[in-house]
Structures are given as C-alpha cells and as structure tokens.
Amino acid sequence: MADPKRVMSAAVAAILLCTLTVPMQDAWAWSLGDLFGGQSQSDETSPAEPRPAPAAPLPSEPPSHSQAEELAPRLGSGLGEGERVPESRGEISLTFAPLIRRSAPSVVNVYAARAVPQSRSPFAGDPFFGQFFGGPREREPRMESSLGSGVIVDQSGLVVTNNHVVADADEVKIAFADGREFETSVLLKDENVDLAVLKIEGADTTFPALPIADSDGLEIGDLVLAIGNPFGIGQTVTNGIVSALARTHVSRGDFGFFIQTDAAINPGNSGGALIDMKGRLVGVNTAIFSRSGGSNGIGFAIPSNMVSSFVRAAKAGGRFERPYVGASFSPVTPDIAEALGLGRPAGALVHAVAKGSPAAEAGLEVGDVVLKVGTFTVNDPDGLGYRLATTGIGHTVDLTVLRNESQTTLSLPLMAAPEEPARDEERVEGRNPFSGATVWNLSPRVAEDLGMPLEKRGVVVADVEPRSLAARFGLRPRDVITEINGNAVEDVARLKDILSERWDGWDFEIDRGGRRLVQRVR
C-alpha cells in the first residue's frame, strides 16, 4: 500500500508542474507575437492547409428577442419542461457555493488500518543460528493504511463507503472537514457490490445526512458534483455532467451497472458523494479509467438506488442478498439479434433454467430473451441483475420476454437463494492433491457467498491452507471439483469416498470461472 507521505508529495509535485508550466508557455507565445509581430512555431500551418477563420467575438449583451427567435429554428428546442440553458453572462456566473455549503458536511474522510504479520526468519527457534539470525522475539506486525471517502446517509451516524476502502481493516475511523474524528464499526460490507456501511461510535449527537435521490431519474447531461478526499489532501469538490448511464463491464463485481461522469475523480475519492443540483445523493464514486492513476474525465459511481437497497439491508441487521432466479443468461450479440428480428442487440438471453426454481415457476424457457423488467429496458445480463437486486427479495416483477418472435409478460417472484444441499464442510487431509483444502457442497446460497453464478452445482473449494498440497498443486478458492480419476464428484460425501480409495495417481478436472482445467499427478 502506498505511503501517504509519498502520495502527497507526488500529488503536490504534479500540481506545481501544471501551475508553472502551462501559463509560462502561454505567456511566451504571447510575448513573441506581441513584440515581433510574428507567429509562434506552434501556430504555423502549411501553405496547403486552410487557415482557420478567427473566432467571432463574444457579444456584450444577450441576444435580443428577435435574434433569439431567429436562432431557435436552427438550434431546436430539445428541452424538457422547466429546463433551459444559460442565456446571459450573469447566469453563467452563477455559483454552486450554496449547494456545497449544505451538502459538504455530510461527506467525510475514511481512514482504514490493518496489521500485516511480518515474515518469520527460517532460523527462528534454532538454538544456535537463532541467536544470530532468528531473534528471540516475534517481529511486530506492520501497519498498512488506506484512505477514502464516505457519505452520511442517516442522522444516527450511518456512513456509506466502498468495500475496497475498508476491506480487511482492523480499525476504521472517519473524520469531518472541521477536524472531528470518530471510531466506527462495520455494519455490513459486500465485495461483489463494493459497498460498506459504517456506524459512528461514541457520539451522542445527530449528524448531517444527505437525502438519497432516485437515480433512475438521472439523464445524460445532468449537472453533478463529486465530493471526496483525493490523494488525502482534504475535502475537494469537482463538477461535471452525467456522461452516460447503465455502464457495464467496468469492474469485476457482480453488479456492473454504473453512472459515468466527467467530474474529476481521483484516488481517495472512492466512497465519496456524487450529488445532483438539489443536493441529493445520486451515486457513490467508485472507479476511474486512467493510465496515469489520475482523472481523465472518465469516472464511475454506483447508482443511489443500489445504495438505498444496501443501506436497508444494513439497518435490518442482515446481509445483502441477491434475488435467486434459477436461470443463467448471456448477452444478445448482433448475430443473435438479427436472427431473432430485434432492431438492436439488447436483452438477456436465457440459456439454462434450473428445475423447481423461481424462473421455472414463472414459465421462463431456454431461448427466451428478457427485454424489460417492469418499465425498465434490459440491455444485458448485468442490467437485469441490477434491476432485480434493487427491487429486492419478497417482491414480484413483471418480465417482458421475447419468445418465438412475439412478446409475452411473465411474473417472477424474487426469493432468497436456498442452501440446498447443506454445505457439509470438510477439510481434506491425507496424501492427495486436495489435502489442505476446505470444501463445501455448492448451493445457490454458497454460490452467492462466494460471488459465483447461482446455478453452479458440485463441490467447491472454499479455502486453501498456505503451503499445503492443495496450494502446491494450484487449487484456489471458488474452484469447482468436477471429476477425479474418471469419477464425477456430485457432493462432498462422494469426494470423501473417492479419496479414501487407493490410487496409483490422480487425474482430476476443475471448473475455474467457466474454464475446464485438467491436471495429472503421478
């Protein structure tokens, strides 16, 4: 983890470089042209190239009513009810300051720390070499820290941030812009959604909370502000617009459904607020696309509707659960769209349905294409998963499905993933390639816990002990053991039976993220 002091130094150096270099170039070009009447080299163009026309000067006054009427047919309206663009210099000079004064106190800095055990000397405990190399005492663990941002969403002191900010932390603190600091406890966190909810401890007061907006009301082009703690330099506000909606394939999480914005988001902004012009939370800043590590104007935020669902689960004292559908989906490619008569490649194609699952009860069939959830269009499987997750368990949704070139509506009940069969946890021992691995029966609930497709079945590796035989042979958590020496592995009991027999060698297959891997041990 980066040293905060080094990060701070690098950030300051970059700021100084931009401040000093860019104005000096502009000043030099101006002085040459002004003093000698020539053109700087950067302004030279080839004789064969057309020279750009000079820009028209800005009008000193806004256009008159007649001029506006003349421009209207060329510009077109394109404005919704109550919407308009700035029409004067006075309107352009409006400020976000009142909005920031009201919203910024609800955004906090998040500091997480964890103890990392130091590697032990191989001579530790040796009666002779230990006195020279091993040392009589264990080395103190090294402390690693990370920093990010958070948003207060409840006056009782509930703070939302990203899971990757507080993951594996032993201690989490939050700090306000006015210098106050508080210890927190983690109420709920989820790696797949990349969200965490913290509870401020030891405070007998209420806290300023941001209201949460309906992110489905956002449109491309809406103004937004990003508030956070970039590079640990302190609370910072940047502005931009909503560049895109429903962005998928951005992160490795299950819910690839993001708001894209060009408001500057940098390391340290993770978990910070993306707010609209009414001071409401519309997203939690999470990720950026960047080659340099800094902002390139492409940032992503988790929509506030997902945040609302996650906060409700934290308040209920439970866990955040994805609805269990019992079907697997794939994207609709251009070729499939053409074959099905769709105008564009959109929707979620059903390619498997589990018996007795909610999908089967709803009447979903292989080959169906889910086009809508309620009134919301489904562009891909990620979008479908997002709509089901934000609706929540215990509800029923209407799916618009394309089947045999005609559309039909199915009612899908949303239920929690069942744990059938039972986990039957077993730690494998003995002289076999799986020794040191902890395995479970794979059920929809286990698949959800491990962030795997819910329709997976078989025996899954839950954990691998370091330096064990299983680790030496490359087994990893979430590997599904499918076959050993030609015998199918349906459950943990069958795995134990196979391993209890005497074998001259081991040929086994595992499923790793949909890939079939075969290994032979002699």
Short mmCIF file of C-alpha atoms in Angstrom, two decimals:
data_model
loop_
_atom_site.label_atom_id
_atom_site.label_comp_id
_atom_site.label_asym_id
_atom_site.label_seq_id
_atom_site.Cartn_x
_atom_site.Cartn_y
_atom_site.Cartn_z
CA MET A 1 0.00 0.00 0.00
CA ALA A 2 1.34 3.43 -0.98
CA ASP A 3 2.91 5.60 1.69
CA PRO A 4 0.52 8.57 2.23
CA LYS A 5 3.50 10.95 2.51
CA ARG A 6 4.87 9.83 -0.86
CA VAL A 7 1.43 10.05 -2.45
CA MET A 8 1.05 13.55 -1.02
CA SER A 9 4.47 14.59 -2.37
CA ALA A 10 3.71 13.22 -5.83
CA ALA A 11 0.36 14.99 -5.90
CA VAL A 12 1.88 18.34 -4.86
CA ALA A 13 4.63 17.98 -7.46
CA ALA A 14 2.06 17.33 -10.18
CA ILE A 15 0.01 20.35 -9.12
CA LEU A 16 3.03 22.61 -9.12
CA LEU A 17 4.15 21.38 -12.53
CA CYS A 18 0.76 22.14 -14.06
CA THR A 19 0.61 25.53 -12.38
CA LEU A 20 4.03 26.66 -13.52
CA THR A 21 4.41 25.08 -16.95
CA VAL A 22 1.16 25.84 -18.73
CA PRO A 23 0.94 29.61 -18.02
CA MET A 24 4.62 30.11 -18.95
CA GLN A 25 4.06 28.56 -22.39
CA ASP A 26 1.06 30.79 -23.00
CA ALA A 27 2.94 33.89 -21.83
CA TRP A 28 5.94 33.12 -24.09
CA ALA A 29 3.81 32.66 -27.19
CA TRP A 30 2.00 35.93 -26.44
CA SER A 31 5.21 37.92 -25.91
CA LEU A 32 6.75 36.77 -29.22
CA GLY A 33 3.69 37.67 -31.24
CA ASP A 34 3.20 40.94 -29.43
CA LEU A 35 6.78 42.16 -29.64
CA PHE A 36 7.83 41.00 -33.13
CA GLY A 37 4.52 40.70 -34.93
CA GLY A 38 5.25 37.14 -35.97
CA GLN A 39 3.67 33.83 -35.15
CA SER A 40 4.95 31.28 -32.72
CA GLN A 41 6.03 27.95 -34.17
CA SER A 42 3.01 26.18 -32.72
CA ASP A 43 0.73 28.48 -34.76
CA GLU A 44 2.42 27.86 -38.13
CA THR A 45 0.42 25.98 -40.74
CA SER A 46 1.42 24.55 -44.09
CA PRO A 47 0.54 26.74 -47.14
CA ALA A 48 -1.53 23.85 -48.47
CA GLU A 49 -3.63 23.77 -45.34
CA PRO A 50 -6.66 26.03 -44.99
CA ARG A 51 -6.20 28.58 -42.23
CA PRO A 52 -8.85 28.58 -39.54
CA ALA A 53 -11.20 31.53 -39.50
CA PRO A 54 -10.91 33.80 -36.48
CA ALA A 55 -13.49 33.20 -33.79
CA ALA A 56 -16.30 35.71 -33.58
CA PRO A 57 -16.10 38.00 -30.54
CA LEU A 58 -18.47 37.35 -27.68
CA PRO A 59 -21.49 39.64 -27.71
CA SER A 60 -21.50 42.16 -24.89
CA GLU A 61 -25.25 41.71 -24.41
CA PRO A 62 -27.53 38.67 -24.59
CA PRO A 63 -29.37 38.22 -27.93
CA SER A 64 -32.49 40.23 -28.38
CA HIS A 65 -35.92 38.62 -28.55
CA SER A 66 -35.92 38.82 -32.35
CA GLN A 67 -32.42 37.31 -32.53
CA ALA A 68 -33.47 34.50 -30.23
CA GLU A 69 -36.48 33.75 -32.41
CA GLU A 70 -34.20 33.69 -35.44
CA LEU A 71 -31.78 31.25 -33.75
CA ALA A 72 -34.48 28.95 -32.34
CA PRO A 73 -35.29 27.02 -35.56
CA ARG A 74 -31.58 26.34 -36.12
CA LEU A 75 -30.84 25.27 -32.57
CA GLY A 76 -34.04 23.33 -31.98
CA SER A 77 -35.65 23.05 -28.59
CA GLY A 78 -34.74 19.64 -27.14
CA LEU A 79 -35.53 20.99 -23.66
CA GLY A 80 -37.87 19.34 -21.22
CA GLU A 81 -40.39 21.12 -19.07
CA GLY A 82 -38.66 23.55 -16.70
CA GLU A 83 -35.28 23.12 -18.44
CA ARG A 84 -33.28 25.88 -20.12
CA VAL A 85 -29.70 26.78 -20.97
CA PRO A 86 -27.83 29.85 -19.66
CA GLU A 87 -28.81 32.93 -21.67
CA SER A 88 -26.64 35.68 -20.19
CA ARG A 89 -23.27 36.31 -18.60
CA GLY A 90 -25.00 36.74 -15.29
CA GLU A 91 -26.45 33.24 -15.46
CA ILE A 92 -23.10 31.76 -16.49
CA SER A 93 -21.51 33.28 -13.39
CA LEU A 94 -23.90 31.52 -11.01
CA THR A 95 -22.20 29.59 -8.20
CA PHE A 96 -22.51 26.13 -6.63
CA ALA A 97 -21.46 27.55 -3.25
CA PRO A 98 -24.89 27.43 -1.50
CA LEU A 99 -25.35 23.83 -2.63
CA ILE A 100 -21.89 22.83 -1.40
CA ARG A 101 -22.34 24.55 1.97
CA ARG A 102 -25.44 22.44 2.51
CA SER A 103 -24.07 19.11 1.22
CA ALA A 104 -20.34 19.02 2.01
CA PRO A 105 -20.71 18.47 5.80
CA SER A 106 -22.28 15.07 5.04
CA VAL A 107 -19.13 13.84 3.25
CA VAL A 108 -16.34 12.51 5.47
CA ASN A 109 -12.82 11.13 5.12
CA VAL A 110 -12.42 7.42 5.85
CA TYR A 111 -9.17 6.03 7.27
CA ALA A 112 -8.70 2.25 7.47
CA ALA A 113 -5.76 0.40 9.01
CA ARG A 114 -4.84 -3.25 9.27
CA ALA A 115 -1.98 -5.18 10.83
CA VAL A 116 0.07 -7.27 8.39
CA PRO A 117 2.10 -10.09 10.01
CA GLN A 118 5.81 -9.92 9.25
CA SER A 119 7.50 -12.96 7.75
CA ARG A 120 9.33 -15.03 10.33
CA SER A 121 13.01 -15.86 9.95
CA PRO A 122 13.67 -19.51 9.00
CA PHE A 123 16.25 -19.58 11.83
CA ALA A 124 13.75 -18.51 14.49
CA GLY A 125 13.74 -21.06 17.33
CA ASP A 126 17.02 -22.65 16.29
CA PRO A 127 19.23 -23.00 19.45
CA PHE A 128 22.37 -21.87 17.60
CA PHE A 129 21.54 -19.86 14.46
CA GLY A 130 18.54 -18.24 16.14
CA GLN A 131 20.80 -16.09 18.30
CA PHE A 132 22.42 -14.60 15.18
CA PHE A 133 19.63 -14.53 12.59
CA GLY A 134 16.30 -15.54 14.07
CA GLY A 135 15.94 -13.23 17.06
CA PRO A 136 14.32 -14.33 20.31
CA ARG A 137 11.06 -12.46 19.71
CA GLU A 138 8.41 -12.35 17.02
CA ARG A 139 8.64 -9.30 14.80
CA GLU A 140 5.97 -6.67 15.32
CA PRO A 141 3.25 -6.69 12.64
CA ARG A 142 3.48 -3.94 10.06
CA MET A 143 0.53 -1.50 9.85
CA GLU A 144 -0.96 -0.74 6.45
CA SER A 145 -3.39 2.11 5.96
CA SER A 146 -5.74 3.23 3.21
CA LEU A 147 -7.79 6.34 2.78
CA GLY A 148 -11.02 7.11 1.02
CA SER A 149 -14.27 8.98 1.46
CA GLY A 150 -17.72 8.28 2.84
CA VAL A 151 -21.23 9.71 2.85
CA ILE A 152 -23.51 10.08 5.89
CA VAL A 153 -26.93 8.79 4.83
CA ASP A 154 -28.68 8.67 8.20
CA GLN A 155 -28.64 11.17 11.07
CA SER A 156 -27.91 8.35 13.52
CA GLY A 157 -24.42 8.14 12.01
CA LEU A 158 -24.61 5.60 9.18
CA VAL A 159 -21.84 6.15 6.64
CA VAL A 160 -21.70 4.56 3.19
CA THR A 161 -18.34 3.95 1.53
CA ASN A 162 -16.74 1.44 -0.84
CA ASN A 163 -15.88 -2.04 0.36
CA HIS A 164 -12.40 -1.78 -1.16
CA VAL A 165 -11.67 1.16 1.17
CA VAL A 166 -12.30 -0.83 4.38
CA ALA A 167 -11.72 -4.43 3.24
CA ASP A 168 -9.74 -6.49 5.81
CA ALA A 169 -9.32 -3.41 8.04
CA ASP A 170 -8.79 -3.88 11.76
CA GLU A 171 -9.65 -0.27 12.55
CA VAL A 172 -11.77 2.28 10.65
CA LYS A 173 -12.07 5.96 11.53
CA ILE A 174 -13.94 8.81 9.89
CA ALA A 175 -13.00 12.48 10.01
CA PHE A 176 -15.08 15.55 9.24
CA ALA A 177 -13.74 18.55 7.34
CA ASP A 178 -13.83 20.53 10.60
CA GLY A 179 -11.29 18.16 12.19
CA ARG A 180 -13.58 15.97 14.32
CA GLU A 181 -12.71 12.25 14.28
CA PHE A 182 -14.79 9.22 15.33
CA GLU A 183 -14.26 5.49 15.60
CA THR A 184 -16.65 3.36 13.55
CA SER A 185 -17.82 -0.23 13.35
CA VAL A 186 -18.61 -2.03 10.11
CA LEU A 187 -22.30 -2.99 9.97
CA LEU A 188 -22.30 -4.55 6.53
CA LYS A 189 -19.91 -4.92 3.62
CA ASP A 190 -20.06 -6.78 0.34
CA GLU A 191 -17.18 -7.33 -2.07
CA ASN A 192 -19.40 -8.01 -5.08
CA VAL A 193 -21.40 -4.80 -4.75
CA ASP A 194 -18.30 -2.92 -3.48
CA LEU A 195 -20.27 -1.15 -0.76
CA ALA A 196 -19.90 -0.96 3.02
CA VAL A 197 -21.97 0.67 5.77
CA LEU A 198 -20.21 2.05 8.85
CA LYS A 199 -21.75 3.12 12.18
CA ILE A 200 -20.20 6.09 14.01
CA GLU A 201 -19.45 5.08 17.61
CA GLY A 202 -19.32 7.09 20.83
CA ALA A 203 -21.31 10.13 19.71
CA ASP A 204 -24.44 11.44 21.46
CA THR A 205 -25.48 13.73 18.66
CA THR A 206 -27.10 13.67 15.26
CA PHE A 207 -25.14 14.09 12.05
CA PRO A 208 -25.91 15.91 8.79
CA ALA A 209 -27.20 13.33 6.30
CA LEU A 210 -27.57 13.57 2.55
CA PRO A 211 -31.01 12.72 1.17
CA ILE A 212 -30.90 9.87 -1.36
CA ALA A 213 -32.37 10.56 -4.79
CA ASP A 214 -33.93 8.15 -7.26
CA SER A 215 -31.03 7.52 -9.64
CA ASP A 216 -33.45 6.34 -12.32
CA GLY A 217 -34.43 10.00 -12.68
CA LEU A 218 -30.96 10.95 -13.95
CA GLU A 219 -30.44 11.85 -17.59
CA ILE A 220 -27.31 12.20 -19.66
CA GLY A 221 -26.20 15.82 -19.46
CA ASP A 222 -27.46 16.49 -15.93
CA LEU A 223 -25.07 18.55 -13.82
CA VAL A 224 -23.45 16.74 -10.88
CA LEU A 225 -20.84 17.47 -8.20
CA ALA A 226 -18.28 14.98 -6.85
CA ILE A 227 -17.18 15.48 -3.24
CA GLY A 228 -14.35 13.49 -1.67
CA ASN A 229 -10.81 13.38 -0.35
CA PRO A 230 -8.49 12.92 -3.37
CA PHE A 231 -4.91 11.91 -2.52
CA GLY A 232 -5.67 12.64 1.12
CA ILE A 233 -5.24 16.41 0.63
CA GLY A 234 -8.63 17.23 2.17
CA GLN A 235 -12.23 17.64 1.12
CA THR A 236 -12.44 18.64 -2.54
CA VAL A 237 -15.39 19.41 -4.83
CA THR A 238 -15.38 18.97 -8.62
CA ASN A 239 -18.18 19.45 -11.08
CA GLY A 240 -19.23 17.81 -14.32
CA ILE A 241 -22.15 16.17 -16.03
CA VAL A 242 -23.63 12.70 -16.29
CA SER A 243 -21.72 11.36 -19.29
CA ALA A 244 -23.52 8.02 -19.59
CA LEU A 245 -25.89 5.72 -17.70
CA ALA A 246 -26.02 1.97 -17.17
CA ARG A 247 -22.34 1.42 -17.90
CA THR A 248 -21.41 -2.25 -17.57
CA HIS A 249 -18.18 -4.30 -17.65
CA VAL A 250 -16.44 -1.64 -15.56
CA SER A 251 -15.39 -3.73 -12.53
CA ARG A 252 -15.06 -7.37 -11.51
CA GLY A 253 -18.10 -7.16 -9.24
CA ASP A 254 -21.41 -8.80 -9.99
CA PHE A 255 -23.31 -5.55 -10.33
CA GLY A 256 -21.67 -3.94 -13.34
CA PHE A 257 -24.11 -1.03 -13.60
CA PHE A 258 -22.63 2.43 -13.15
CA ILE A 259 -23.19 6.13 -13.70
CA GLN A 260 -20.40 7.64 -15.77
CA THR A 261 -19.34 11.24 -15.12
CA ASP A 262 -16.61 13.61 -16.25
CA ALA A 263 -16.40 15.23 -12.81
CA ALA A 264 -12.80 14.72 -11.70
CA ILE A 265 -12.47 11.59 -9.53
CA ASN A 266 -9.03 10.60 -8.22
CA PRO A 267 -7.57 8.06 -5.78
CA GLY A 268 -9.04 8.91 -2.38
CA ASN A 269 -12.43 9.84 -3.86
CA SER A 270 -13.62 6.24 -3.53
CA GLY A 271 -16.76 6.17 -1.40
CA GLY A 272 -17.41 9.89 -1.87
CA ALA A 273 -20.65 11.52 -2.95
CA LEU A 274 -21.96 12.27 -6.42
CA ILE A 275 -24.80 14.75 -5.89
CA ASP A 276 -27.36 16.43 -8.14
CA MET A 277 -28.31 20.10 -8.24
CA LYS A 278 -30.77 19.61 -5.39
CA GLY A 279 -28.07 18.36 -3.05
CA ARG A 280 -29.24 14.75 -3.15
CA LEU A 281 -27.03 11.68 -3.36
CA VAL A 282 -27.29 10.11 -6.82
CA GLY A 283 -24.22 7.88 -6.65
CA VAL A 284 -21.18 6.71 -4.68
CA ASN A 285 -17.92 7.36 -6.55
CA THR A 286 -16.09 4.09 -7.08
CA ALA A 287 -13.74 3.77 -10.04
CA ILE A 288 -11.93 5.60 -12.85
CA PHE A 289 -10.43 4.71 -16.20
CA SER A 290 -6.88 6.02 -16.19
CA ARG A 291 -3.42 5.17 -17.49
CA SER A 292 -1.66 7.58 -15.14
CA GLY A 293 -3.66 6.92 -11.96
CA GLY A 294 -5.26 10.37 -12.07
CA SER A 295 -8.52 11.62 -13.51
CA ASN A 296 -9.00 11.54 -17.27
CA GLY A 297 -12.62 12.63 -17.10
CA ILE A 298 -13.98 9.08 -17.05
CA GLY A 299 -15.27 8.22 -13.59
CA PHE A 300 -17.90 5.78 -12.38
CA ALA A 301 -20.34 5.83 -9.48
CA ILE A 302 -22.65 3.17 -8.03
CA PRO A 303 -26.25 4.39 -8.51
CA SER A 304 -28.07 5.62 -5.41
CA ASN A 305 -30.86 3.08 -5.87
CA MET A 306 -28.34 0.30 -5.23
CA VAL A 307 -27.03 2.26 -2.25
CA SER A 308 -30.57 2.54 -0.84
CA SER A 309 -31.10 -1.23 -1.08
CA PHE A 310 -27.78 -1.86 0.64
CA VAL A 311 -28.48 0.60 3.46
CA ARG A 312 -31.90 -1.01 4.08
CA ALA A 313 -30.18 -4.38 4.49
CA ALA A 314 -27.68 -2.87 6.95
CA LYS A 315 -30.45 -1.27 9.02
CA ALA A 316 -32.28 -4.60 9.14
CA GLY A 317 -29.18 -6.18 10.64
CA GLY A 318 -28.97 -8.83 7.96
CA ARG A 319 -26.97 -9.41 4.83
CA PHE A 320 -27.34 -8.05 1.33
CA GLU A 321 -28.78 -10.84 -0.78
CA ARG A 322 -29.26 -11.09 -4.50
CA PRO A 323 -32.61 -12.50 -5.55
CA TYR A 324 -32.37 -16.09 -6.67
CA VAL A 325 -33.74 -16.56 -10.19
CA GLY A 326 -32.54 -20.07 -11.01
CA ALA A 327 -31.61 -19.23 -14.59
CA SER A 328 -28.41 -18.22 -16.36
CA PHE A 329 -28.23 -15.53 -19.00
CA SER A 330 -25.91 -14.36 -21.75
CA PRO A 331 -25.73 -11.16 -23.80
CA VAL A 332 -27.58 -10.81 -27.11
CA THR A 333 -24.98 -10.49 -29.88
CA PRO A 334 -25.64 -8.69 -33.19
CA ASP A 335 -25.97 -12.05 -34.96
CA ILE A 336 -28.49 -13.33 -32.42
CA ALA A 337 -30.41 -10.05 -32.60
CA GLU A 338 -30.63 -10.32 -36.39
CA ALA A 339 -31.80 -13.94 -36.20
CA LEU A 340 -34.50 -13.03 -33.67
CA GLY A 341 -35.66 -9.99 -35.59
CA LEU A 342 -34.57 -7.49 -32.94
CA GLY A 343 -33.81 -3.95 -34.04
CA ARG A 344 -30.66 -3.85 -31.93
CA PRO A 345 -28.59 -6.27 -29.81
CA ALA A 346 -30.19 -5.82 -26.39
CA GLY A 347 -31.69 -8.04 -23.69
CA ALA A 348 -30.66 -11.08 -21.67
CA LEU A 349 -30.77 -14.45 -23.43
CA VAL A 350 -31.82 -17.42 -21.28
CA HIS A 351 -29.55 -20.42 -21.84
CA ALA A 352 -30.33 -22.53 -18.74
CA VAL A 353 -33.22 -22.87 -16.27
CA ALA A 354 -32.97 -24.91 -13.05
CA LYS A 355 -35.80 -27.25 -12.15
CA GLY A 356 -38.07 -26.02 -9.39
CA SER A 357 -36.50 -22.55 -9.46
CA PRO A 358 -38.44 -19.26 -9.46
CA ALA A 359 -37.58 -18.90 -13.17
CA ALA A 360 -39.12 -22.29 -13.91
CA GLU A 361 -42.24 -21.44 -11.88
CA ALA A 362 -42.59 -18.16 -13.78
CA GLY A 363 -42.50 -20.04 -17.10
CA LEU A 364 -39.13 -18.82 -18.32
CA GLU A 365 -37.69 -21.09 -21.03
CA VAL A 366 -34.33 -21.61 -22.71
CA GLY A 367 -34.12 -19.31 -25.73
CA ASP A 368 -36.28 -16.56 -24.23
CA VAL A 369 -34.92 -13.03 -24.33
CA VAL A 370 -35.74 -10.79 -21.37
CA LEU A 371 -36.34 -7.30 -22.78
CA LYS A 372 -37.75 -5.41 -19.79
CA VAL A 373 -38.11 -5.57 -16.01
CA GLY A 374 -41.28 -3.63 -15.31
CA THR A 375 -40.89 -0.45 -17.34
CA PHE A 376 -37.08 -0.55 -17.46
CA THR A 377 -35.31 -1.74 -20.60
CA VAL A 378 -32.76 -4.55 -20.14
CA ASN A 379 -29.63 -4.09 -22.26
CA ASP A 380 -27.61 -7.05 -20.95
CA PRO A 381 -27.47 -9.59 -18.09
CA ASP A 382 -25.72 -7.08 -15.80
CA GLY A 383 -28.62 -4.67 -16.24
CA LEU A 384 -31.09 -7.47 -15.48
CA GLY A 385 -29.23 -8.37 -12.27
CA TYR A 386 -29.18 -4.73 -11.18
CA ARG A 387 -32.93 -4.30 -11.67
CA LEU A 388 -33.72 -7.46 -9.72
CA ALA A 389 -31.32 -6.56 -6.89
CA THR A 390 -32.71 -3.04 -6.46
CA THR A 391 -36.28 -4.37 -6.45
CA GLY A 392 -35.47 -6.64 -3.51
CA ILE A 393 -36.40 -10.04 -2.12
CA GLY A 394 -40.07 -10.61 -1.37
CA HIS A 395 -41.38 -8.71 -4.38
CA THR A 396 -42.66 -9.89 -7.74
CA VAL A 397 -41.53 -8.31 -11.01
CA ASP A 398 -43.05 -8.44 -14.48
CA LEU A 399 -40.64 -9.57 -17.19
CA THR A 400 -41.27 -8.68 -20.83
CA VAL A 401 -39.96 -11.68 -22.75
CA LEU A 402 -39.44 -12.28 -26.47
CA ARG A 403 -40.41 -15.82 -27.45
CA ASN A 404 -40.98 -17.12 -30.98
CA GLU A 405 -41.00 -13.58 -32.42
CA SER A 406 -43.75 -12.43 -30.06
CA GLN A 407 -43.61 -10.70 -26.69
CA THR A 408 -45.19 -12.02 -23.52
CA THR A 409 -45.20 -10.96 -19.87
CA LEU A 410 -44.18 -13.30 -17.05
CA SER A 411 -44.40 -12.71 -13.28
CA LEU A 412 -41.18 -13.62 -11.49
CA PRO A 413 -41.18 -13.94 -7.66
CA LEU A 414 -37.93 -12.75 -6.05
CA MET A 415 -36.76 -15.02 -3.26
CA ALA A 416 -33.57 -15.58 -1.27
CA ALA A 417 -31.13 -18.16 -2.51
CA PRO A 418 -31.77 -21.53 -0.78
CA GLU A 419 -29.00 -23.58 0.83
CA GLU A 420 -29.88 -26.93 -0.68
CA PRO A 421 -27.95 -29.17 -0.36
CA ALA A 422 -26.35 -28.36 3.02
CA ARG A 423 -22.74 -27.17 2.95
CA ASP A 424 -21.33 -30.28 4.69
CA GLU A 425 -17.99 -28.52 5.27
CA GLU A 426 -14.95 -30.81 5.12
CA ARG A 427 -11.23 -30.15 5.47
CA VAL A 428 -9.42 -32.62 3.22
CA GLU A 429 -6.41 -34.46 4.65
CA GLY A 430 -4.14 -37.29 3.55
CA ARG A 431 -1.78 -37.96 0.66
CA ASN A 432 -3.77 -36.45 -2.20
CA PRO A 433 -3.69 -33.26 -4.28
CA PHE A 434 -6.63 -31.79 -2.30
CA SER A 435 -5.03 -32.07 1.15
CA GLY A 436 -5.29 -28.74 2.98
CA ALA A 437 -8.38 -27.58 1.10
CA THR A 438 -11.73 -26.84 2.75
CA VAL A 439 -14.63 -27.86 0.54
CA TRP A 440 -18.40 -27.26 0.56
CA ASN A 441 -21.40 -28.57 -1.29
CA LEU A 442 -22.31 -25.91 -3.79
CA SER A 443 -25.82 -24.48 -3.40
CA PRO A 444 -27.35 -21.17 -4.55
CA ARG A 445 -26.63 -19.67 -1.11
CA VAL A 446 -22.99 -20.83 -1.16
CA ALA A 447 -22.61 -19.54 -4.71
CA GLU A 448 -23.87 -16.15 -3.53
CA ASP A 449 -21.44 -16.13 -0.58
CA LEU A 450 -18.52 -16.85 -2.90
CA GLY A 451 -19.65 -14.48 -5.66
CA MET A 452 -20.24 -17.28 -8.18
CA PRO A 453 -23.05 -17.88 -10.68
CA LEU A 454 -26.06 -19.07 -8.66
CA GLU A 455 -26.78 -22.02 -10.92
CA LYS A 456 -23.42 -23.74 -10.24
CA ARG A 457 -23.53 -27.18 -8.58
CA GLY A 458 -20.98 -29.70 -7.29
CA VAL A 459 -18.15 -29.39 -4.74
CA VAL A 460 -16.42 -26.03 -4.37
CA VAL A 461 -13.11 -25.15 -2.74
CA ALA A 462 -13.87 -22.62 0.00
CA ASP A 463 -10.33 -22.16 1.34
CA VAL A 464 -6.79 -23.41 0.76
CA GLU A 465 -4.23 -23.63 3.55
CA PRO A 466 -0.91 -21.99 2.61
CA ARG A 467 1.96 -24.39 1.82
CA SER A 468 -0.40 -27.36 1.73
CA LEU A 469 -0.50 -29.96 -1.05
CA ALA A 470 -3.64 -28.31 -2.43
CA ALA A 471 -1.78 -25.00 -2.62
CA ARG A 472 1.23 -26.66 -4.27
CA PHE A 473 -0.98 -28.16 -6.96
CA GLY A 474 -2.60 -24.79 -7.67
CA LEU A 475 -6.05 -25.14 -6.14
CA ARG A 476 -7.80 -21.84 -5.41
CA PRO A 477 -10.95 -20.78 -3.58
CA ARG A 478 -14.03 -20.97 -5.84
CA ASP A 479 -12.57 -23.85 -7.89
CA VAL A 480 -15.30 -26.44 -8.53
CA ILE A 481 -14.05 -30.06 -8.40
CA THR A 482 -15.94 -31.86 -11.17
CA GLU A 483 -14.11 -35.18 -11.71
CA ILE A 484 -11.40 -37.34 -10.10
CA ASN A 485 -9.92 -40.36 -11.90
CA GLY A 486 -12.94 -40.61 -14.18
CA ASN A 487 -15.46 -40.37 -11.32
CA ALA A 488 -17.94 -37.49 -11.25
CA VAL A 489 -17.91 -35.52 -7.98
CA GLU A 490 -21.52 -34.65 -7.13
CA ASP A 491 -21.11 -33.76 -3.46
CA VAL A 492 -18.71 -33.77 -0.51
CA ALA A 493 -19.68 -37.31 0.53
CA ARG A 494 -18.76 -38.63 -2.93
CA LEU A 495 -15.44 -36.73 -2.80
CA LYS A 496 -14.56 -38.39 0.52
CA ASP A 497 -15.38 -41.85 -0.88
CA ILE A 498 -13.13 -41.31 -3.92
CA LEU A 499 -10.23 -40.01 -1.84
CA SER A 500 -10.49 -42.92 0.61
CA GLU A 501 -9.58 -45.42 -2.14
CA ARG A 502 -6.01 -46.33 -3.09
CA TRP A 503 -4.86 -44.87 -6.39
CA ASP A 504 -1.58 -45.06 -8.30
CA GLY A 505 -2.02 -41.46 -9.44
CA TRP A 506 -4.50 -38.64 -9.75
CA ASP A 507 -6.27 -37.27 -12.80
CA PHE A 508 -8.72 -34.54 -11.88
CA GLU A 509 -10.73 -31.77 -13.50
CA ILE A 510 -11.80 -28.47 -12.04
CA ASP A 511 -14.04 -25.67 -13.26
CA ARG A 512 -12.41 -22.28 -12.72
CA GLY A 513 -14.57 -19.35 -13.77
CA GLY A 514 -16.16 -21.37 -16.56
CA ARG A 515 -12.84 -22.82 -17.81
CA ARG A 516 -12.18 -26.56 -17.66
CA LEU A 517 -8.73 -27.36 -16.25
CA VAL A 518 -7.25 -30.88 -16.26
CA GLN A 519 -4.27 -31.96 -14.15
CA ARG A 520 -2.42 -35.27 -13.80
CA VAL A 521 -0.33 -36.17 -10.73
CA ARG A 522 1.91 -39.22 -10.63
#
